[in-house]
Short mmCIF file of C-alpha atoms in Angstrom, two decimals:
data_model
loop_
_atom_site.label_atom_id
_atom_site.label_comp_id
_atom_site.label_asym_id
_atom_site.label_seq_id
_atom_site.Cartn_x
_atom_site.Cartn_y
_atom_site.Cartn_z
CA MET A 258 1.54 9.25 10.38
CA SER A 259 4.32 9.71 7.70
CA LYS A 260 5.37 6.03 6.61
CA SER A 261 9.41 7.31 7.09
CA VAL A 262 8.34 7.97 10.86
CA ALA A 263 6.48 5.12 11.64
CA THR A 264 9.33 3.08 9.89
CA LYS A 265 12.23 4.40 12.80
CA ALA A 266 10.07 1.89 15.22
CA LEU A 267 10.73 -1.22 12.90
CA SER A 268 14.26 -1.20 12.17
CA ARG A 269 17.29 0.89 11.93
CA SER A 270 17.62 3.03 9.18
CA TYR A 271 20.12 2.01 6.37
CA THR A 272 19.42 4.91 3.89
CA GLY A 273 22.79 6.14 3.49
CA GLU A 274 24.25 2.67 2.87
CA ARG A 275 21.45 1.63 0.26
CA ALA A 276 22.00 5.16 -1.39
CA LEU A 277 26.07 4.55 -1.76
CA ALA A 278 25.33 0.83 -2.86
CA PHE A 279 23.24 1.85 -5.58
CA LEU A 280 25.60 5.05 -7.09
CA VAL A 281 28.26 1.61 -6.93
CA GLY A 282 26.18 -0.40 -8.60
CA LEU A 283 25.20 3.00 -11.48
CA LEU A 284 28.44 3.22 -11.85
CA ALA A 285 29.47 -0.33 -12.72
CA LEU A 286 26.57 -0.77 -14.89
CA ALA A 287 27.49 2.32 -16.79
CA GLY A 288 31.16 1.23 -17.00
CA GLY A 289 29.94 -2.30 -18.40
CA ALA A 290 27.73 -1.03 -20.76
CA LEU A 291 30.56 1.46 -22.22
CA ALA A 292 32.53 -1.67 -22.39
CA LEU A 293 30.52 -3.21 -24.46
CA VAL A 294 29.67 -0.54 -26.91
CA VAL A 295 33.59 0.10 -27.16
CA GLY A 296 33.97 -3.74 -28.13
CA PHE A 297 31.39 -3.80 -30.43
CA GLY A 298 32.61 -1.19 -32.61
CA VAL A 299 29.94 1.42 -32.26
CA LEU A 300 32.71 3.97 -31.21
CA GLY A 301 34.84 2.85 -34.44
CA GLU A 302 36.66 -0.19 -35.42
CA PHE A 303 40.00 0.92 -34.43
CA ARG A 304 38.65 2.03 -30.97
CA GLY A 305 37.37 -1.38 -30.29
CA ARG A 306 40.26 -3.02 -31.37
CA ARG A 307 42.13 -0.87 -29.15
CA PRO A 308 44.04 -2.58 -25.76
CA LEU A 309 42.27 -1.58 -22.46
CA LEU A 310 45.41 -0.07 -21.41
CA ASP A 311 45.66 2.24 -24.04
CA PRO A 312 49.37 2.91 -25.00
CA MET A 313 48.68 6.82 -25.27
CA ALA A 314 47.46 6.71 -21.52
CA LEU A 315 50.79 4.61 -20.17
CA ASP A 316 52.94 6.52 -22.20
CA TRP A 317 51.84 9.56 -20.93
CA LEU A 318 51.80 7.78 -17.22
CA GLY A 319 55.60 6.82 -17.89
CA ALA A 320 56.29 10.72 -18.45
CA HIS A 321 53.76 11.70 -15.58
CA ALA A 322 55.17 9.29 -12.70
CA THR A 323 55.65 11.08 -9.46
CA PRO A 324 52.35 13.40 -10.19
CA ALA A 325 50.41 9.89 -10.88
CA ARG A 326 51.50 8.19 -8.05
CA ILE A 327 50.91 10.66 -5.55
CA ALA A 328 47.34 10.96 -7.05
CA ALA A 329 46.58 7.36 -7.03
CA ILE A 330 48.11 7.20 -3.07
CA VAL A 331 45.76 9.76 -2.45
CA LEU A 332 42.74 8.26 -3.76
CA GLY A 333 43.47 5.11 -2.34
CA VAL A 334 43.77 6.99 1.14
CA LEU A 335 40.25 8.60 0.50
CA LEU A 336 38.80 5.35 -0.11
CA PHE A 337 40.03 3.81 2.96
CA VAL A 338 39.16 6.36 4.76
CA PHE A 339 35.37 6.59 3.60
CA GLY A 340 35.26 2.91 3.36
CA LEU A 341 36.39 2.71 7.16
CA ARG A 342 34.01 5.38 8.29
CA GLY A 343 30.95 3.82 6.62
CA THR A 344 31.95 0.59 8.15
CA LEU A 345 32.28 2.14 11.65
CA ARG A 346 28.85 3.54 10.97
CA SER A 347 27.00 0.39 10.14
CA LEU A 348 28.33 -1.09 13.13
CA ARG A 349 27.95 1.38 15.88
CA PRO A 350 25.26 0.62 18.20
CA GLU A 351 21.72 2.19 17.32
CA PRO A 352 21.85 5.58 19.30
CA ARG A 353 18.72 5.37 22.15
CA PRO A 354 17.76 9.21 22.29
CA ASP A 355 16.43 10.74 25.11
CA VAL A 356 13.52 12.96 25.06
CA ASP A 357 13.36 16.49 25.63
CA LEU A 358 9.91 17.68 27.30
CA ASP A 359 10.99 21.15 28.01
CA ARG A 360 13.48 23.15 26.09
CA THR A 361 13.22 26.57 27.76
CA GLU A 362 16.65 27.98 28.25
CA GLY A 363 17.46 27.56 31.79
CA ALA A 364 14.41 25.46 32.82
CA GLU A 365 15.31 22.50 30.59
CA LEU A 366 13.63 18.77 31.47
CA VAL A 367 14.80 15.55 29.77
CA VAL A 368 13.83 12.09 30.28
CA THR A 369 16.70 9.73 29.53
CA ALA A 370 16.15 6.69 26.94
CA ALA A 371 16.65 4.31 29.93
CA ALA A 372 13.83 5.93 32.11
CA VAL A 373 11.16 5.57 29.07
CA SER A 374 12.18 2.21 28.57
CA GLY A 375 12.25 1.12 31.80
CA ALA A 376 9.24 2.62 32.75
CA VAL A 377 6.83 0.96 29.84
CA GLN A 378 8.48 -2.15 30.28
CA THR A 379 7.30 -2.34 33.72
CA ASP A 380 3.66 -0.53 32.47
CA ALA A 381 3.91 -3.78 29.95
CA GLU A 382 4.84 -6.54 32.54
CA GLN A 383 1.83 -5.67 34.02
CA LEU A 384 -0.78 -6.42 31.41
CA ASP A 385 -2.24 -10.22 31.92
CA GLY A 386 -1.54 -12.75 29.82
CA VAL A 387 2.28 -11.13 29.93
CA SER A 388 5.36 -12.98 31.39
CA ARG A 389 8.12 -10.68 30.71
CA ALA A 390 8.73 -7.12 28.20
CA ARG A 391 11.67 -5.54 26.71
CA VAL A 392 11.08 -1.75 25.34
CA ARG A 393 13.52 -0.10 23.39
CA ALA A 394 13.40 3.48 22.54
CA VAL A 395 14.91 4.67 19.16
CA GLY A 396 14.41 7.29 16.83
CA SER A 397 15.43 10.97 17.80
CA ARG A 398 15.56 13.41 20.65
CA THR A 399 12.22 15.06 18.75
CA SER A 400 10.31 11.79 16.77
CA PRO A 401 11.15 9.23 19.47
CA ALA A 402 9.59 5.49 18.86
CA LEU A 403 9.35 2.46 20.81
CA ARG A 404 10.39 -1.52 19.66
CA ILE A 405 8.72 -3.87 22.40
CA THR A 406 9.02 -7.09 22.22
CA LEU A 407 6.52 -9.16 24.85
CA TRP A 408 6.69 -12.92 26.23
CA LEU A 409 3.05 -14.28 26.66
CA HIS A 410 1.83 -17.24 28.57
CA GLU A 411 0.16 -20.31 27.08
CA GLY A 412 -3.16 -19.88 26.10
CA THR A 413 -3.19 -15.77 26.63
CA ASP A 414 -5.76 -14.12 24.55
CA LEU A 415 -3.87 -12.11 22.04
CA LYS A 416 -6.74 -9.16 21.11
CA SER A 417 -7.13 -8.85 24.81
CA VAL A 418 -3.18 -8.20 25.39
CA TRP A 419 -3.20 -5.43 22.17
CA GLU A 420 -5.81 -4.10 23.18
CA ASP A 421 -4.70 -3.29 26.84
CA LEU A 422 -1.05 -2.53 25.29
CA ASP A 423 -2.83 0.24 23.76
CA ALA A 424 -5.28 1.50 25.70
CA ARG A 425 -2.91 1.14 28.91
CA VAL A 426 0.68 1.15 28.00
CA LEU A 427 1.23 3.28 25.23
CA THR A 428 -1.33 5.66 25.68
CA ARG A 429 0.22 6.58 29.38
CA ALA A 430 3.53 6.67 27.50
CA ARG A 431 2.37 9.42 25.07
CA GLU A 432 0.59 11.57 27.77
CA SER A 433 3.64 11.40 30.21
CA LEU A 434 5.92 12.53 27.03
CA GLY A 435 3.47 14.73 25.82
CA LEU A 436 3.58 13.19 22.54
CA ASP A 437 0.54 13.12 19.98
CA VAL A 438 2.19 10.28 18.46
CA LEU A 439 4.58 7.51 19.75
CA PRO A 440 5.48 4.68 16.52
CA THR A 441 5.72 1.80 18.15
CA ALA A 442 6.89 -1.75 16.50
CA VAL A 443 5.66 -4.95 19.18
CA ARG A 444 6.77 -7.94 18.46
CA LEU A 445 4.76 -10.95 20.29
CA GLU A 446 6.67 -14.11 21.58
CA LEU A 447 5.57 -17.44 22.76
CA ASP A 448 7.42 -17.90 26.73
CA THR A 449 8.05 -21.66 26.41
CA THR A 450 9.05 -22.89 30.30
CA ALA A 451 12.10 -24.71 30.56
CA ALA A 452 11.95 -28.54 29.25
CA LYS A 453 11.72 -31.04 32.44
CA ARG A 454 14.77 -33.25 32.28
CA VAL A 455 13.80 -36.85 32.09
CA ARG A 456 15.16 -39.53 34.44
#
């Protein structure tokens, strides 16, 4: 099983956000290094003593004020749109993909993510020692994955629960969906009973 497939079950992918943050950090590092090189006079004493806002650049902007303003406005709008798009993408709920069992044209068969989650949850709650379960289907239509949280009774044999989960629940899910591989992340919690009020 490839690492990229297995990680889908563990957490939501933030590859795009990480790549963007890396590029911004790289540009900031390059800008800082260039400023240090110029400031220490490596590119010449005269260039190192010139002000940050170059008078020649200011004169050029003054002579071409209208195109410069238009370019600044367009750049600002583009940055705002990309920033808003990235923010909305990060905040939107993670998709819950349906599973395609048959893609034959005219005879398509699709199992909804809710149906997959519900069936696996029902099976998981039947295991000895499990008081309740929560299941979520993640990944994509072609390579689905599961996230399972099990709440266990106190004193439950963890090894037994783990073996039953793999042998009974996950094997049945793979066979039902016609999948050889179904990446699954399992979280175990102790189901504590509500504390009794002392009078």
